[in-house]
Amino acid sequence: LPLARLYGDAGEYAGAVHQYDLWIDYHRHDVRLPYALSGRCGAEAASNVDLHRALADCNKALRSMGKGAPVPARAVTMSNLGLVYLRQNRLSQALTELDAALKQMPGLAIAQYARGLVELRNGLTAAGHADLSAAQAHHPDLAKRLAAMGLGP
């Protein structure tokens, strides 16, 4: 599981997905399974592969976490789900998930940047640019990282 996270942090999403696959296959009853499912969902969304499984992973992770899960874990999972919906061009659902993630964890840069992209695609130029700028103020390299994933304005 830590190796999968390291691959993801390095932007090596295929390696991250592979490590999550291995970990999940051998830890079906581990209490960390929801976090691994969320991580795999995020890596698949980032690499734009197997979005159907990514959607299922995020939804299963959220159901498994329940309302008592730590706020950052739920917020990141909702953000990952928002990225999946963005990739699928399901902008209404993406906005719903990204808003929910930001409500739980204001300043979650990737969710704010993704919301900005959704807003721009919906023609909300001022709101979109405001979210992009705010996200980049927290993480200056975020635009470059998301552009490498094919997600940019």
mmCIF file of C-alpha atoms in Angstrom:
data_model
loop_
_atom_site.group_PDB
_atom_site.id
_atom_site.type_symbol
_atom_site.label_atom_id
_atom_site.label_comp_id
_atom_site.label_asym_id
_atom_site.label_seq_id
_atom_site.Cartn_x
_atom_site.Cartn_y
_atom_site.Cartn_z
ATOM 1 C CA LEU A 1 0.000 0.000 0.000
ATOM 2 C CA PRO A 2 2.763 2.519 0.764
ATOM 3 C CA LEU A 3 4.468 1.590 -2.513
ATOM 4 C CA ALA A 4 1.262 2.294 -4.437
ATOM 5 C CA ARG A 5 1.079 5.721 -2.814
ATOM 6 C CA LEU A 6 4.706 6.437 -3.707
ATOM 7 C CA TYR A 7 4.058 5.548 -7.344
ATOM 8 C CA GLY A 8 1.059 7.879 -7.342
ATOM 9 C CA ASP A 9 3.026 10.712 -5.732
ATOM 10 C CA ALA A 10 5.642 10.287 -8.459
ATOM 11 C CA GLY A 11 2.983 10.495 -11.172
ATOM 12 C CA GLU A 12 3.553 6.870 -12.171
ATOM 13 C CA TYR A 13 -0.110 5.946 -12.206
ATOM 14 C CA ALA A 14 0.212 2.620 -14.041
ATOM 15 C CA GLY A 15 2.634 1.459 -11.354
ATOM 16 C CA ALA A 16 0.307 2.773 -8.652
ATOM 17 C CA VAL A 17 -2.679 0.913 -10.107
ATOM 18 C CA HIS A 18 -0.622 -2.283 -10.328
ATOM 19 C CA GLN A 19 0.485 -2.004 -6.689
ATOM 20 C CA TYR A 20 -3.069 -1.234 -5.543
ATOM 21 C CA ASP A 21 -4.279 -4.280 -7.500
ATOM 22 C CA LEU A 22 -1.747 -6.520 -5.756
ATOM 23 C CA TRP A 23 -2.497 -5.108 -2.322
ATOM 24 C CA ILE A 24 -6.284 -5.299 -2.751
ATOM 25 C CA ASP A 25 -6.108 -8.894 -4.043
ATOM 26 C CA TYR A 26 -4.296 -9.989 -0.880
ATOM 27 C CA HIS A 27 -6.092 -7.807 1.671
ATOM 28 C CA ARG A 28 -9.801 -8.232 0.955
ATOM 29 C CA HIS A 29 -10.704 -8.054 4.664
ATOM 30 C CA ASP A 30 -8.188 -5.439 5.797
ATOM 31 C CA VAL A 31 -9.574 -2.351 7.531
ATOM 32 C CA ARG A 32 -7.510 -0.240 5.117
ATOM 33 C CA LEU A 33 -9.344 -1.626 2.075
ATOM 34 C CA PRO A 34 -11.525 1.508 1.604
ATOM 35 C CA TYR A 35 -8.391 3.669 1.478
ATOM 36 C CA ALA A 36 -6.776 1.351 -1.062
ATOM 37 C CA LEU A 37 -9.931 1.406 -3.205
ATOM 38 C CA SER A 38 -9.957 5.194 -3.042
ATOM 39 C CA GLY A 39 -6.292 5.302 -4.004
ATOM 40 C CA ARG A 40 -6.801 2.993 -6.963
ATOM 41 C CA CYS A 41 -9.793 5.077 -8.035
ATOM 42 C CA GLY A 42 -7.654 8.205 -7.930
ATOM 43 C CA ALA A 43 -4.791 6.603 -9.860
ATOM 44 C CA GLU A 44 -7.181 5.310 -12.520
ATOM 45 C CA ALA A 45 -8.842 8.722 -12.792
ATOM 46 C CA ALA A 46 -5.437 10.383 -13.082
ATOM 47 C CA SER A 47 -4.332 8.026 -15.849
ATOM 48 C CA ASN A 48 -7.776 7.967 -17.520
ATOM 49 C CA VAL A 49 -7.973 4.164 -17.549
ATOM 50 C CA ASP A 50 -10.668 1.754 -16.422
ATOM 51 C CA LEU A 51 -13.000 4.539 -15.316
ATOM 52 C CA HIS A 52 -15.837 2.047 -14.819
ATOM 53 C CA ARG A 53 -13.797 0.220 -12.159
ATOM 54 C CA ALA A 54 -12.607 3.555 -10.734
ATOM 55 C CA LEU A 55 -16.213 4.635 -10.267
ATOM 56 C CA ALA A 56 -17.050 1.353 -8.533
ATOM 57 C CA ASP A 57 -13.930 1.616 -6.337
ATOM 58 C CA CYS A 58 -14.714 5.136 -5.140
ATOM 59 C CA ASN A 59 -18.345 4.310 -4.435
ATOM 60 C CA LYS A 60 -17.397 1.136 -2.555
ATOM 61 C CA ALA A 61 -14.752 3.049 -0.600
ATOM 62 C CA LEU A 62 -17.273 5.703 0.448
ATOM 63 C CA ARG A 63 -19.836 3.084 1.485
ATOM 64 C CA SER A 64 -17.211 1.129 3.426
ATOM 65 C CA MET A 65 -15.823 4.192 5.171
ATOM 66 C CA GLY A 66 -19.175 5.246 6.515
ATOM 67 C CA LYS A 67 -19.901 8.617 8.060
ATOM 68 C CA GLY A 68 -17.394 8.076 10.861
ATOM 69 C CA ALA A 69 -14.345 7.970 8.584
ATOM 70 C CA PRO A 70 -11.720 10.674 8.996
ATOM 71 C CA VAL A 71 -12.708 13.806 7.085
ATOM 72 C CA PRO A 72 -9.559 13.886 4.919
ATOM 73 C CA ALA A 73 -10.142 10.313 3.727
ATOM 74 C CA ARG A 74 -13.768 10.985 2.765
ATOM 75 C CA ALA A 75 -12.889 14.312 1.136
ATOM 76 C CA VAL A 76 -10.079 12.800 -0.933
ATOM 77 C CA THR A 77 -12.334 9.939 -2.019
ATOM 78 C CA MET A 78 -15.073 12.369 -3.058
ATOM 79 C CA SER A 79 -12.441 14.372 -4.931
ATOM 80 C CA ASN A 80 -11.276 11.200 -6.700
ATOM 81 C CA LEU A 81 -14.874 10.428 -7.600
ATOM 82 C CA GLY A 82 -15.249 13.960 -8.944
ATOM 83 C CA LEU A 83 -12.191 13.388 -11.155
ATOM 84 C CA VAL A 84 -13.731 10.186 -12.510
ATOM 85 C CA TYR A 85 -16.915 12.053 -13.378
ATOM 86 C CA LEU A 86 -14.875 14.859 -14.948
ATOM 87 C CA ARG A 87 -13.047 12.310 -17.105
ATOM 88 C CA GLN A 88 -16.411 10.877 -18.140
ATOM 89 C CA ASN A 89 -17.650 14.403 -18.950
ATOM 90 C CA ARG A 90 -20.440 13.969 -16.391
ATOM 91 C CA LEU A 91 -20.022 17.536 -15.244
ATOM 92 C CA SER A 92 -23.071 17.797 -12.977
ATOM 93 C CA GLN A 93 -22.022 14.762 -10.939
ATOM 94 C CA ALA A 94 -18.399 15.949 -10.925
ATOM 95 C CA LEU A 95 -19.449 19.307 -9.518
ATOM 96 C CA THR A 96 -21.596 17.655 -6.836
ATOM 97 C CA GLU A 97 -18.715 15.463 -5.621
ATOM 98 C CA LEU A 98 -16.108 18.209 -5.796
ATOM 99 C CA ASP A 99 -18.356 20.634 -3.889
ATOM 100 C CA ALA A 100 -18.933 17.956 -1.237
ATOM 101 C CA ALA A 101 -15.192 17.300 -0.959
ATOM 102 C CA LEU A 102 -14.484 21.005 -0.551
ATOM 103 C CA LYS A 103 -17.275 21.394 1.987
ATOM 104 C CA GLN A 104 -15.644 18.718 4.137
ATOM 105 C CA MET A 105 -12.098 19.876 3.501
ATOM 106 C CA PRO A 106 -11.862 23.478 2.288
ATOM 107 C CA GLY A 107 -8.648 24.149 0.447
ATOM 108 C CA LEU A 108 -8.249 20.609 -0.933
ATOM 109 C CA ALA A 109 -6.279 21.859 -3.911
ATOM 110 C CA ILE A 110 -6.948 19.062 -6.386
ATOM 111 C CA ALA A 111 -10.691 19.244 -5.741
ATOM 112 C CA GLN A 112 -10.648 23.016 -6.108
ATOM 113 C CA TYR A 113 -8.661 22.839 -9.346
ATOM 114 C CA ALA A 114 -10.934 20.130 -10.761
ATOM 115 C CA ARG A 115 -13.975 22.185 -9.789
ATOM 116 C CA GLY A 116 -12.449 25.108 -11.663
ATOM 117 C CA LEU A 117 -12.127 22.918 -14.757
ATOM 118 C CA VAL A 118 -15.760 21.842 -14.437
ATOM 119 C CA GLU A 119 -16.855 25.455 -14.040
ATOM 120 C CA LEU A 120 -14.896 26.498 -17.125
ATOM 121 C CA ARG A 121 -16.480 23.695 -19.153
ATOM 122 C CA ASN A 122 -19.875 24.885 -17.936
ATOM 123 C CA GLY A 123 -19.121 28.437 -19.094
ATOM 124 C CA LEU A 124 -18.632 29.843 -15.586
ATOM 125 C CA THR A 125 -15.405 31.607 -16.523
ATOM 126 C CA ALA A 126 -14.949 33.872 -13.499
ATOM 127 C CA ALA A 127 -15.697 31.124 -10.950
ATOM 128 C CA GLY A 128 -13.524 28.659 -12.847
ATOM 129 C CA HIS A 129 -10.508 30.952 -12.972
ATOM 130 C CA ALA A 130 -10.987 31.866 -9.304
ATOM 131 C CA ASP A 131 -10.891 28.186 -8.299
ATOM 132 C CA LEU A 132 -7.876 27.475 -10.522
ATOM 133 C CA SER A 133 -5.997 30.436 -9.030
ATOM 134 C CA ALA A 134 -6.877 29.505 -5.453
ATOM 135 C CA ALA A 135 -5.758 25.907 -5.969
ATOM 136 C CA GLN A 136 -2.490 27.012 -7.564
ATOM 137 C CA ALA A 137 -1.845 29.412 -4.683
ATOM 138 C CA HIS A 138 -1.794 26.378 -2.339
ATOM 139 C CA HIS A 139 0.097 24.115 -4.768
ATOM 140 C CA PRO A 140 1.962 26.020 -7.496
ATOM 141 C CA ASP A 141 2.888 22.852 -9.421
ATOM 142 C CA LEU A 142 -0.684 21.515 -9.522
ATOM 143 C CA ALA A 143 -1.577 22.932 -12.948
ATOM 144 C CA LYS A 144 1.529 21.361 -14.467
ATOM 145 C CA ARG A 145 0.808 18.006 -12.828
ATOM 146 C CA LEU A 146 -2.818 17.942 -13.988
ATOM 147 C CA ALA A 147 -1.859 19.120 -17.472
ATOM 148 C CA ALA A 148 0.447 16.085 -17.668
ATOM 149 C CA MET A 149 -2.661 13.973 -16.960
ATOM 150 C CA GLY A 150 -4.505 15.689 -19.789
ATOM 151 C CA LEU A 151 -6.596 17.821 -17.442
ATOM 152 C CA GLY A 152 -6.220 21.496 -18.141
ATOM 153 C CA PRO A 153 -8.241 24.555 -19.025
#
